[in-house]
mmCIF file of C-alpha atoms in Angstrom:
data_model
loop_
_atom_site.group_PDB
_atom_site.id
_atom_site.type_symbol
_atom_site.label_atom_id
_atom_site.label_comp_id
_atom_site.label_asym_id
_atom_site.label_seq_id
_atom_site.Cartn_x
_atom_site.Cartn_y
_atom_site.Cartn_z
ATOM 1 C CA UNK A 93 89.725 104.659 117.878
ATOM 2 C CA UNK A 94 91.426 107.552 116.333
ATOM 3 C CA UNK A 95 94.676 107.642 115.699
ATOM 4 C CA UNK A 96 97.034 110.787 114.292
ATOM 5 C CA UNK A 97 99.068 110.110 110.754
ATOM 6 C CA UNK A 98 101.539 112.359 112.357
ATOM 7 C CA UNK A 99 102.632 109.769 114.013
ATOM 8 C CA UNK A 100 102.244 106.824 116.800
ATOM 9 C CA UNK A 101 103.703 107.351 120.331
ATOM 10 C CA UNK A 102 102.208 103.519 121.290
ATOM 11 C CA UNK A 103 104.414 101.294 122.813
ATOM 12 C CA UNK A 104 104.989 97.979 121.475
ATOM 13 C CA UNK A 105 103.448 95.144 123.209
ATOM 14 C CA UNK A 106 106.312 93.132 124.849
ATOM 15 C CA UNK A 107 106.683 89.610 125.114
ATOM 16 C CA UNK A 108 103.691 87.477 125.836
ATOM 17 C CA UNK A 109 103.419 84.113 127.084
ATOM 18 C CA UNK A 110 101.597 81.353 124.883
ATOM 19 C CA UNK A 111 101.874 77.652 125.393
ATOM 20 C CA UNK A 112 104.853 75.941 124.941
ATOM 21 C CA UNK A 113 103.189 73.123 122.716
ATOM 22 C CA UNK A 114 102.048 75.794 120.643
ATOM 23 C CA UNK A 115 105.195 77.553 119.821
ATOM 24 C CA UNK A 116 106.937 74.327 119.102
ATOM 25 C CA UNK A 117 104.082 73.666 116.274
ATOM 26 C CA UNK A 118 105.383 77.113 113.890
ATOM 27 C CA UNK A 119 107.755 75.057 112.349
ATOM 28 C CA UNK A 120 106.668 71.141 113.009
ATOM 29 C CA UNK A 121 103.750 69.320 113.554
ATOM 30 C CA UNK A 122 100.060 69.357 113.066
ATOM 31 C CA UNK A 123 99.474 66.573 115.370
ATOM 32 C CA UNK A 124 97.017 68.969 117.227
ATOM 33 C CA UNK A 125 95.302 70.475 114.057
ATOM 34 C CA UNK A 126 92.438 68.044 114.305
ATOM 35 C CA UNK A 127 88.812 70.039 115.324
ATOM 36 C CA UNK A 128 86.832 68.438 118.217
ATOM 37 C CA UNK A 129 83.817 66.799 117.516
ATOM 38 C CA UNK A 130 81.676 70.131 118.203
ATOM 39 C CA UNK A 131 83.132 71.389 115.391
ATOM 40 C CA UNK A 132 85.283 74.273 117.114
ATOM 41 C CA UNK A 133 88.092 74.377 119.371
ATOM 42 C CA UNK A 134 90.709 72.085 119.639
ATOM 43 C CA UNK A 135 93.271 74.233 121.835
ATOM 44 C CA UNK A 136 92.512 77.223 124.512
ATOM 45 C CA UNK A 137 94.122 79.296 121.431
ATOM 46 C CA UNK A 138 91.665 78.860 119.403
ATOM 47 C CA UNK A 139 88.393 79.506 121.876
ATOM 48 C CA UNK A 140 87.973 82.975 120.690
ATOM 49 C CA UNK A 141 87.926 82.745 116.917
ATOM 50 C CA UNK A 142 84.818 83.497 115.639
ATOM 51 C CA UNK A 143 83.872 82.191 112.344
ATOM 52 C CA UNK A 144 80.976 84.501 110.940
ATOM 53 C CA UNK A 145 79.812 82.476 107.900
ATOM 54 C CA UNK A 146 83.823 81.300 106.887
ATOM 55 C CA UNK A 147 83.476 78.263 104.675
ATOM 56 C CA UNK A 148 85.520 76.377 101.757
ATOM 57 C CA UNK A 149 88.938 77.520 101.181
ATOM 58 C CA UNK A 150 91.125 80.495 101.368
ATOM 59 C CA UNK A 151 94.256 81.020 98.928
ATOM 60 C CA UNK A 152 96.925 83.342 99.681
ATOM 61 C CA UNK A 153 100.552 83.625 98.586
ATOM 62 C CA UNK A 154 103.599 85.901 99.496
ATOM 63 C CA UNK A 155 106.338 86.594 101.877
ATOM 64 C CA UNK A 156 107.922 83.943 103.581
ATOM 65 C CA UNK A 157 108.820 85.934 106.453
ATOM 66 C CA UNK A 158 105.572 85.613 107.795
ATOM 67 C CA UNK A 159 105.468 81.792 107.021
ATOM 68 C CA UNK A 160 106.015 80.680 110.749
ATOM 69 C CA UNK A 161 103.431 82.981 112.119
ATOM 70 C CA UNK A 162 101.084 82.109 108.969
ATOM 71 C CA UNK A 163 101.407 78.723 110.150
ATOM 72 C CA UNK A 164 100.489 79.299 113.604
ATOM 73 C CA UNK A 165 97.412 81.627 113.073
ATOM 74 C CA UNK A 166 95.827 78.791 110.055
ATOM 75 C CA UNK A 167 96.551 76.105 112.532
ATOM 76 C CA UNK A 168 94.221 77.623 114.876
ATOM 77 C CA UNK A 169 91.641 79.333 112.598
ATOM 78 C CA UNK A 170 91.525 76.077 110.912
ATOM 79 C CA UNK A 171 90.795 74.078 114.177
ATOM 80 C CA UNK A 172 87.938 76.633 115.355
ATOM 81 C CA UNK A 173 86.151 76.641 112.320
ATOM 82 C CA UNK A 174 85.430 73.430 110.635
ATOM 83 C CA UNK A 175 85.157 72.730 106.897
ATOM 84 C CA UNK A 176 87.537 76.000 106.662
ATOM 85 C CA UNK A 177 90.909 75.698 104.645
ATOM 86 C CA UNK A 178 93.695 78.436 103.918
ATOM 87 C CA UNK A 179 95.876 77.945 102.178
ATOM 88 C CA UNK A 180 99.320 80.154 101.803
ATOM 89 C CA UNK A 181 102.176 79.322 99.571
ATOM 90 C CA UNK A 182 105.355 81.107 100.912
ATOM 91 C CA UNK A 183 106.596 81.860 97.102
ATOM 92 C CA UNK A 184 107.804 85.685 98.675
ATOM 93 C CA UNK A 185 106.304 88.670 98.636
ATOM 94 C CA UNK A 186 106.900 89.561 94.469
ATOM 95 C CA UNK A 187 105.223 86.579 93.673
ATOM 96 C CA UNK A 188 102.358 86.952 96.201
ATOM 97 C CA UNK A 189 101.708 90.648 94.495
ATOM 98 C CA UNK A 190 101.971 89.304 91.265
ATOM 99 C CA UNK A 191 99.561 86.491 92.001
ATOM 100 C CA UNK A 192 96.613 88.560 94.074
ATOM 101 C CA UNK A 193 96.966 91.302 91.044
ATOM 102 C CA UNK A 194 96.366 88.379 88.722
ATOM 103 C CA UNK A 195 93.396 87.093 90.432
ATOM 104 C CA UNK A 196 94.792 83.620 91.687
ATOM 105 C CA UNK A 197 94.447 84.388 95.252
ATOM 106 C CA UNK A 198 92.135 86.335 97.626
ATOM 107 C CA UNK A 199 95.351 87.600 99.912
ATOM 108 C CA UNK A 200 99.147 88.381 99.467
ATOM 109 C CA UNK A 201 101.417 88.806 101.872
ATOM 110 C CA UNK A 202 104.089 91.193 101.466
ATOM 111 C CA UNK A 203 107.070 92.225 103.369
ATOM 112 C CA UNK A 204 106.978 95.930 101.487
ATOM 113 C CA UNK A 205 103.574 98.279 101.074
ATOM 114 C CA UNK A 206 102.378 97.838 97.164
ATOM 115 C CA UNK A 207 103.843 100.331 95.110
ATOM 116 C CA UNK A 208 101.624 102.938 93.249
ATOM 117 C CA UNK A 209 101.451 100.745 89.912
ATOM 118 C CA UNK A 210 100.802 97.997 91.829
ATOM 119 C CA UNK A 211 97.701 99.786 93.609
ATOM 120 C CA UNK A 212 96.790 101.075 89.777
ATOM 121 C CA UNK A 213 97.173 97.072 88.367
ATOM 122 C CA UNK A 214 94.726 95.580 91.564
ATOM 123 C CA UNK A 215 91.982 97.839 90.315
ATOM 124 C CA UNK A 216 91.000 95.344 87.649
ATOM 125 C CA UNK A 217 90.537 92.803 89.797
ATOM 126 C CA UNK A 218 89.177 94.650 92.953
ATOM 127 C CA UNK A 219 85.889 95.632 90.725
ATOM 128 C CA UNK A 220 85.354 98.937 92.341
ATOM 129 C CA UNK A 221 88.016 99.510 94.900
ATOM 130 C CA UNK A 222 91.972 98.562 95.554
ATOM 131 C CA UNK A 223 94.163 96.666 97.149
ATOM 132 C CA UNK A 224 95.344 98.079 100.077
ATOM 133 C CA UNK A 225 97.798 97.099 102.722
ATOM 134 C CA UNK A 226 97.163 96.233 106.482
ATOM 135 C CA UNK A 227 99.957 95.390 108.723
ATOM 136 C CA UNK A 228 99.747 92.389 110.773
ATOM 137 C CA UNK A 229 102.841 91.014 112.094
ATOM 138 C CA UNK A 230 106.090 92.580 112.839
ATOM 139 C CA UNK A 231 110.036 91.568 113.476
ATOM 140 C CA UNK A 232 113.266 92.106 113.019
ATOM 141 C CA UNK A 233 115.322 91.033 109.910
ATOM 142 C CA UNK A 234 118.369 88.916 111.636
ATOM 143 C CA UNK A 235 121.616 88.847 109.844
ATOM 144 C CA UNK A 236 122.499 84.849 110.510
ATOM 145 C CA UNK A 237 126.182 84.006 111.085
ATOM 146 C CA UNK A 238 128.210 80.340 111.521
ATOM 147 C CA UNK A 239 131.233 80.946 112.339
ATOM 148 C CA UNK A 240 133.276 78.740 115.039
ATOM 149 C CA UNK A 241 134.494 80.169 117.970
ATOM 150 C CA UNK A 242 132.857 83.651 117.482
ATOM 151 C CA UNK A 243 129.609 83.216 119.725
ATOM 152 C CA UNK A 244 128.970 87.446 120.059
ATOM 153 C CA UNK A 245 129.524 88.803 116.304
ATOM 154 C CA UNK A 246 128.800 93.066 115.945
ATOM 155 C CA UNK A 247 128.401 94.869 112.527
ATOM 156 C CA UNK A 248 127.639 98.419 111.754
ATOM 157 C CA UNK A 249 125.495 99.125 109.018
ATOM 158 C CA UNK A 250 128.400 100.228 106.368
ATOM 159 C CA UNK A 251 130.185 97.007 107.798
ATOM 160 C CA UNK A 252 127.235 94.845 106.340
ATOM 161 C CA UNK A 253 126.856 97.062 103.053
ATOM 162 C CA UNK A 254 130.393 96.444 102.378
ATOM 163 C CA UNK A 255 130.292 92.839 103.454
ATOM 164 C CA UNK A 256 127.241 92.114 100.671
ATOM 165 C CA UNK A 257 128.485 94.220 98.108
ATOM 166 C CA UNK A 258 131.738 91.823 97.972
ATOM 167 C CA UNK A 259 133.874 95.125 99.393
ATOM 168 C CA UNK A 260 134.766 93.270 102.767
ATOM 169 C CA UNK A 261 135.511 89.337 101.865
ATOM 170 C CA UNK A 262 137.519 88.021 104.919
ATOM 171 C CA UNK A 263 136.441 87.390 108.229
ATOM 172 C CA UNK A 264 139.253 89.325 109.897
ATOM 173 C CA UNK A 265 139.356 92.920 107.692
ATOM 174 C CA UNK A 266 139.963 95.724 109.640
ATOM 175 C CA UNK A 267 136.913 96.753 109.611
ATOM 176 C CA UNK A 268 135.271 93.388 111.368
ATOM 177 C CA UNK A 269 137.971 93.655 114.008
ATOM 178 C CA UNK A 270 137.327 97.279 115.201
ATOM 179 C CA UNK A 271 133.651 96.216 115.729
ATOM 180 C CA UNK A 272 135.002 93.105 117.309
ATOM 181 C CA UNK A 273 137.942 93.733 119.992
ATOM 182 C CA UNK A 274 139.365 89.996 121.270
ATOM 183 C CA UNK A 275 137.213 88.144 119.202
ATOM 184 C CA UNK A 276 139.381 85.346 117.440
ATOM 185 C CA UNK A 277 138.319 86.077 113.527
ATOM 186 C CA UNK A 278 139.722 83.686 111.165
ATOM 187 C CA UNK A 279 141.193 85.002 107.664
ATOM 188 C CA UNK A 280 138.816 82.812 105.458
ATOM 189 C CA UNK A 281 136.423 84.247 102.672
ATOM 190 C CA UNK A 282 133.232 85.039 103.859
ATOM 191 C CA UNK A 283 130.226 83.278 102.396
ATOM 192 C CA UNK A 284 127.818 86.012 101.737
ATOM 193 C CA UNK A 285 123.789 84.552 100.721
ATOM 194 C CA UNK A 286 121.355 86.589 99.647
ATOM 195 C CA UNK A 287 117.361 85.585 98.350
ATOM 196 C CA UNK A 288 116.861 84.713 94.803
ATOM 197 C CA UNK A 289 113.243 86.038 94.675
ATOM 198 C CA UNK A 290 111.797 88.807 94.469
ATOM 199 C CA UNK A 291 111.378 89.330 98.613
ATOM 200 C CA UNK A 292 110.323 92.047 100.477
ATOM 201 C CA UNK A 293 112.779 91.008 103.384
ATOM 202 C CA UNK A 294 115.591 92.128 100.433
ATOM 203 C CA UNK A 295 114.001 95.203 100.214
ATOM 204 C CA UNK A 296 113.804 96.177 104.003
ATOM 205 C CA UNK A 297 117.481 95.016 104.064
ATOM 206 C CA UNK A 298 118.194 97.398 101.088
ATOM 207 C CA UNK A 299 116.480 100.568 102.854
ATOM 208 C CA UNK A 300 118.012 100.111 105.793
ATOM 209 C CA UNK A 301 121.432 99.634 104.239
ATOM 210 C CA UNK A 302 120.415 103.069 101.974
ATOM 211 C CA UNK A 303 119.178 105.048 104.836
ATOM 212 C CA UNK A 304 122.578 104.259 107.252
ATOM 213 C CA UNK A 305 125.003 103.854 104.780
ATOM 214 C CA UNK A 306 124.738 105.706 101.563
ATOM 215 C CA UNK A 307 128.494 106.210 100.718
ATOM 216 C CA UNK A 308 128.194 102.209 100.614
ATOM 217 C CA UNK A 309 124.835 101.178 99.253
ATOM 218 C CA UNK A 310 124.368 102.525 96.198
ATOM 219 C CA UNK A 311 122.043 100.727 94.928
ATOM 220 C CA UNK A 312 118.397 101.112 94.462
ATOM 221 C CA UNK A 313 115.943 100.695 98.065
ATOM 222 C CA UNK A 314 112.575 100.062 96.295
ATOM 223 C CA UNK A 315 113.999 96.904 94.465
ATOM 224 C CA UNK A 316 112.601 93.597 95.623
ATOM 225 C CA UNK A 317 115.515 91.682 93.836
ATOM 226 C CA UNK A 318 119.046 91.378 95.070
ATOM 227 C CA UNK A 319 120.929 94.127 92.942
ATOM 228 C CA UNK A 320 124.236 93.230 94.453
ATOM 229 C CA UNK A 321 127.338 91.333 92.452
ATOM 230 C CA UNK A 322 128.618 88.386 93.722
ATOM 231 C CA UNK A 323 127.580 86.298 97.106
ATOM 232 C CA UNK A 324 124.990 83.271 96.362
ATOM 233 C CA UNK A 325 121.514 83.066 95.962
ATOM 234 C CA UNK A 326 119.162 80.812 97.872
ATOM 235 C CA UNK A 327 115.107 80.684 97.755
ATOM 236 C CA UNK A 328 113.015 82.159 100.541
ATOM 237 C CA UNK A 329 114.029 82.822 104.029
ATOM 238 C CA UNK A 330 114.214 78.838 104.897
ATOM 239 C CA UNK A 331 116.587 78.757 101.582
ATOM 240 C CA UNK A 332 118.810 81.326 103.355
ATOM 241 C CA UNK A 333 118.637 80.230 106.460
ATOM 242 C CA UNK A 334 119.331 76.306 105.337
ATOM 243 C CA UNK A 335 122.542 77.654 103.665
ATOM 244 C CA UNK A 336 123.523 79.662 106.437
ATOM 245 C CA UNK A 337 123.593 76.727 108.971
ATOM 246 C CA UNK A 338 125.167 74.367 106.171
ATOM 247 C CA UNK A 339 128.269 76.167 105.594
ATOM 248 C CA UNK A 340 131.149 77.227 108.007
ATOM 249 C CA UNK A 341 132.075 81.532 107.026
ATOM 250 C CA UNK A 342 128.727 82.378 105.902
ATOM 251 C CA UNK A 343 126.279 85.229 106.517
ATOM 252 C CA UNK A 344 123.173 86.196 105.505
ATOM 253 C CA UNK A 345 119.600 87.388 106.410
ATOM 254 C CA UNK A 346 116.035 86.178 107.382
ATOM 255 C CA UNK A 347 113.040 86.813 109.630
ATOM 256 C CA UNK A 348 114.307 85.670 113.497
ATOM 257 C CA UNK A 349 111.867 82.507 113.753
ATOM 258 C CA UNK A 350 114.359 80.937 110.810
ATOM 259 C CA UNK A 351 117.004 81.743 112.838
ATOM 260 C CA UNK A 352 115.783 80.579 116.699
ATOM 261 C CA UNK A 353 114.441 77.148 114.609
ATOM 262 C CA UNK A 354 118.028 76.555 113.187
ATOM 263 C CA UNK A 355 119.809 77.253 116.005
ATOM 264 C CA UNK A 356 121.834 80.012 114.280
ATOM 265 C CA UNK A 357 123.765 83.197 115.538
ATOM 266 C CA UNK A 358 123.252 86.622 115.174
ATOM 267 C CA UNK A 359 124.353 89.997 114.727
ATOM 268 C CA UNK A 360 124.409 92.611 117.173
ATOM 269 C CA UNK A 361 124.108 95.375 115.555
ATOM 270 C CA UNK A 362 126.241 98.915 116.417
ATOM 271 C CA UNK A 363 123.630 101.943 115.385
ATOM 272 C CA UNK A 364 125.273 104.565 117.497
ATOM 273 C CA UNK A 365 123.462 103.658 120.509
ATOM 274 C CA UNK A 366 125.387 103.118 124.194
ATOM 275 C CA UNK A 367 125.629 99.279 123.413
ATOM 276 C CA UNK A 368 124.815 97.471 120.182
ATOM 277 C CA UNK A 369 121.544 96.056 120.076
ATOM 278 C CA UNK A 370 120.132 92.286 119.608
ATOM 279 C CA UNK A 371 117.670 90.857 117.204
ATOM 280 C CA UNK A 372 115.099 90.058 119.498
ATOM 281 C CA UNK A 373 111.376 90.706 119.246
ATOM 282 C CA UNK A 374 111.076 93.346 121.839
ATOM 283 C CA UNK A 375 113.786 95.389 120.174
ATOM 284 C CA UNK A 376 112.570 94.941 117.508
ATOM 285 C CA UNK A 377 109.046 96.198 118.832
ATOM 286 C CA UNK A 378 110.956 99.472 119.834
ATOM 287 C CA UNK A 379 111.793 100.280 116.663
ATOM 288 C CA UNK A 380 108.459 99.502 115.237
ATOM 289 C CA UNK A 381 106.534 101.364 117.836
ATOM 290 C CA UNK A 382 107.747 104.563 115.952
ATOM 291 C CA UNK A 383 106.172 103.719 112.648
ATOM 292 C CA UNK A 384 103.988 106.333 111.218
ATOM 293 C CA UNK A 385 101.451 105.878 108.805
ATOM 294 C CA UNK A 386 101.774 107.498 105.430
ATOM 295 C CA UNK A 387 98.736 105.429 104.005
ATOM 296 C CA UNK A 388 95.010 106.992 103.135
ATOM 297 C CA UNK A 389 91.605 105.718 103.570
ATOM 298 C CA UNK A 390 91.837 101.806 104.100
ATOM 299 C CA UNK A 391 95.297 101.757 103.331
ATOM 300 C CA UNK A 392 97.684 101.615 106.712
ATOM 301 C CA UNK A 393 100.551 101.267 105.083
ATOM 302 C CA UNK A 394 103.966 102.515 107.099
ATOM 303 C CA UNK A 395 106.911 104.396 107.307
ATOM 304 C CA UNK A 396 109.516 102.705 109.534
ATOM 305 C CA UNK A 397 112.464 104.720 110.652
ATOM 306 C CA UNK A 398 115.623 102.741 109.963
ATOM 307 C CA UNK A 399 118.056 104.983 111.453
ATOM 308 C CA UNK A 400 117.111 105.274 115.047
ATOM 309 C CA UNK A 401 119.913 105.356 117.478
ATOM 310 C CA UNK A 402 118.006 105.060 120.212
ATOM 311 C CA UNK A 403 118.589 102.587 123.384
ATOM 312 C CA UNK A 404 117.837 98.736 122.583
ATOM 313 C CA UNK A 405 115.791 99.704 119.109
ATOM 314 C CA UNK A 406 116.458 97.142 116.736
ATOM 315 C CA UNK A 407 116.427 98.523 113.289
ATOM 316 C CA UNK A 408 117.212 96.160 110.604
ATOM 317 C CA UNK A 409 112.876 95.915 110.938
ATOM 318 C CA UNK A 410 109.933 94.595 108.687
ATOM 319 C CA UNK A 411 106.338 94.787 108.950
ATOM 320 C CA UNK A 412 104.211 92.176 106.880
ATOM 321 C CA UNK A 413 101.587 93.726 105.444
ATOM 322 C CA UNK A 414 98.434 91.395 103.856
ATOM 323 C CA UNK A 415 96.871 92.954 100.710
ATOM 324 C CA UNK A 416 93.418 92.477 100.432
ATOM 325 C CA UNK A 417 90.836 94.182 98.048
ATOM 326 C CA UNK A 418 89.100 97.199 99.860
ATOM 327 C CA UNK A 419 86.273 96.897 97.731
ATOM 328 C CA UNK A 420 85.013 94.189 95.261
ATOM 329 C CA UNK A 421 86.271 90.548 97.190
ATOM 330 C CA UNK A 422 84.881 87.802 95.584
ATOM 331 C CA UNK A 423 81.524 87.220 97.404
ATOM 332 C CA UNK A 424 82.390 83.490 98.209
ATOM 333 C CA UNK A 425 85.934 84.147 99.980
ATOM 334 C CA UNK A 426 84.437 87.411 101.408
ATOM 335 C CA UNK A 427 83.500 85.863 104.722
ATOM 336 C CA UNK A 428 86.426 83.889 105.604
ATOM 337 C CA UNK A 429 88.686 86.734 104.730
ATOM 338 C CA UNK A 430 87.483 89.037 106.884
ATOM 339 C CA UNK A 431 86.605 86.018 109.845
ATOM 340 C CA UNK A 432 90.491 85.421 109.578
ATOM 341 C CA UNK A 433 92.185 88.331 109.224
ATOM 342 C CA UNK A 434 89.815 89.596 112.036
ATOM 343 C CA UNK A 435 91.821 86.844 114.017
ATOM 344 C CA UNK A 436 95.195 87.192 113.069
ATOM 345 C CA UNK A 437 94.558 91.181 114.134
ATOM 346 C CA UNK A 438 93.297 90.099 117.354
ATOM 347 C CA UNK A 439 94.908 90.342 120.516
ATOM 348 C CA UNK A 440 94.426 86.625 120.491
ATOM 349 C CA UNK A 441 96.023 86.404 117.231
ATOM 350 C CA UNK A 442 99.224 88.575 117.987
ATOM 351 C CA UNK A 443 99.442 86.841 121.152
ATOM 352 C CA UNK A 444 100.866 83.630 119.240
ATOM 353 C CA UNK A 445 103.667 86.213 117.847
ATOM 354 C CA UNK A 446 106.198 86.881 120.452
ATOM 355 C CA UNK A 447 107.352 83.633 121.583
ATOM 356 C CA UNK A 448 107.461 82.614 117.525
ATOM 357 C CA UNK A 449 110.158 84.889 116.947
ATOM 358 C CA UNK A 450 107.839 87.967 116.143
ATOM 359 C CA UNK A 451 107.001 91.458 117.281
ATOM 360 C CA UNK A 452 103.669 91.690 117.469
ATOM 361 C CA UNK A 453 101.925 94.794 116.132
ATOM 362 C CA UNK A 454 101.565 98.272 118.279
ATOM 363 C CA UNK A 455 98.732 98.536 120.220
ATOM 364 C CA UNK A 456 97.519 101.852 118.059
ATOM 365 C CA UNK A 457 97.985 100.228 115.117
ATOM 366 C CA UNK A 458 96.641 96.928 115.792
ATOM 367 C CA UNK A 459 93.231 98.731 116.581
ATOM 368 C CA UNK A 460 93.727 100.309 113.028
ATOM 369 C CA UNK A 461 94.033 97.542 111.836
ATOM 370 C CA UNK A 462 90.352 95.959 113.522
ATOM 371 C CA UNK A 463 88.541 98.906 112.603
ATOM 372 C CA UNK A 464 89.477 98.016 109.014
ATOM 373 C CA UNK A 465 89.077 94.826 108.571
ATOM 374 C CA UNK A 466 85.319 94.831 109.176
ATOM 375 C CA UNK A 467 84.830 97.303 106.171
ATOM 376 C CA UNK A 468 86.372 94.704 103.340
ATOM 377 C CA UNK A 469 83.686 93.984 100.903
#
């Protein structure tokens, strides 16, 4: 399938219906994780997966964004194809670059593309080729809230810049109120939390915040590392989101599935639009559906537009890319790299996605994505 770098015109998938008992497993259980005694498929999710030679175990390390959907897709890959471990540390996206471009894992997930010197450093350890990046799972960054008696909270996008650059500390500044007529905002400080790792989910926050509110964000959008003063730091998405529910006037931001698990409110965001839009996966698919690739060759990397104004588009967006070598894999992880990333970029595999508190990816680019995969040696 061809599709134009000028852009993709593919709408999102929308919401898709997977088994209840499976969606309650991304953050609990493995009670169902156990193969049959054919040696395949222990759920109707996994019936599909085709192994193709995948044997021993798989490492991979990087965002934690992706963790709940991570967990989902091993779970099943693991249960269709016996013998077969992967293995992903959620240590963020910094630390999963740093680690594939050291040669400790076959895979990295990261929240941001690689950067050029990044590309340059995974040439010594893809013998011949590169890392590149190939998108898997979408959603939309939520900005978690606790705050009692305020059940329907709307920021703008200089609103939030202000609030994490310590500009805006009480609940009830001006600016909070205009956004929120008749809401009952109490004067205590607000409790800002931001990651202490390097974290690609930082970084999306940071373009956004640079692309809608410049006169307020100053600072710089390619940085994986908080570059704010002030607020406090927690580790990963589940740190964030742990401190968020723990402590009455806070804020702060994670992937949605942290935020549906721990039962915490979000922000509606105000981008211009008639009404101000949810965090939801298929607004969040909206936004994403008007990605366009600026990648070359194997590389799909994307440009997501952060300041669309149009109707129900969620923009506050990330896409998790997983960096593999294009050339020169290590010939025994070879085979069950490509057998699971071939599933996780499967319609089976994105099906898992929406009901987890992720977008999956556009059709367009999903099909990229399989034609790729296939070519990873």
């Amino acid at each position: 399938m061809k599709l134009s770098r000028n852009g993709l015109r593919a709408s999102a998938i929308g919401a898709l219906v997977v088994s209840g008992a499976l969606v309650l497993s991304a953050c609990g259980s493995d009670n169902n994780n156990e193969p049959t005694k054919d040696g395949g498929k222990s759920s109707a999710a996994a019936s599909n997966i085709k192994c193709d030679g995948a044997k021993g175990q798989l490492l991979a390390a990087g965002s934690s964004a992706q963790k709940n959907a991570m967990d989902l897709w091993v779970k099943n890959f693991q249960a269709a194809c016996s013998g077969v471990e992967v293995n992903y540390q959620a240590i963020g996206s910094g630390g999963g670059i740093t680690k594939f471009n050291q040669g400790q894992v076959a895979m990295a997930g990261s929240d941001s593309a690689l950067k050029d010197e990044e590309v340059a450093e995974s040439q010594k350890i893809c013998k011949g080729g590169k890392g590149v990046n190939l998108p898997m799972v979408g959603g939309p960054i939520a900005i978690g809230y606790k705050l009692e008696g305020v059940d329907n909270l709307v920021l703008d996008a200089p609103t939030l810049a202000k609030i994490f650059d310590t500009k805006i500390t009480k609940w009830n500044d001006p600016a909070i109120a205009k956004l929120n007529p008749g809401a009952k905002l109490p004067g205590s400080t607000i409790q800002a939390f931001h990651r202490s790792d390097e974290s690609g989910t930082t970084q999306n926050l940071g373009k956004y915040l640079s692309a809608t509110a410049a006169a307020d964000w100053k600072y710089d959008p390619k940085t994986k590392s908080w570059p704010a003063p002030g607020g406090q730091a927690a580790n990963g998405s589940s740190g964030v989101a742990t401190a968020v529910k723990d402590a009455e006037g806070s804020i702060g931001y994670f992937e949605l599935s942290y935020a549906t698990a721990n039962k915490i409110s979000t922000v509606s965001i105000n981008t211009g639009a008639a009404a101000p839009v949810a965090a939801t996966t298929e607004n969040a698919s909206k936004a994403i559906a008007a990605a366009k690739i600026k990648g070359t060759g194997s590389d799909l990397s994307l440009s997501l537009d952060y300041t669309t104004k149009a109707e129900g588009a969620y923009p506050l967006t990330l896409v998790t890319y997983e960096i593999a070598c294009d050339k020169g894999n290590k010939a025994e992880t070879l085979p069950t790299l490509k057998a699971f990333l071939t599933y996780t970029a499967s319609e089976e595999g994105q099906k898992v996605l929406s009901d987890a508190g992720y977008a999956p990816l556009p059709a367009e680019i999903a099909a990229k994505v399989r034609e790729i995969v296939p070519t990873l040696s």
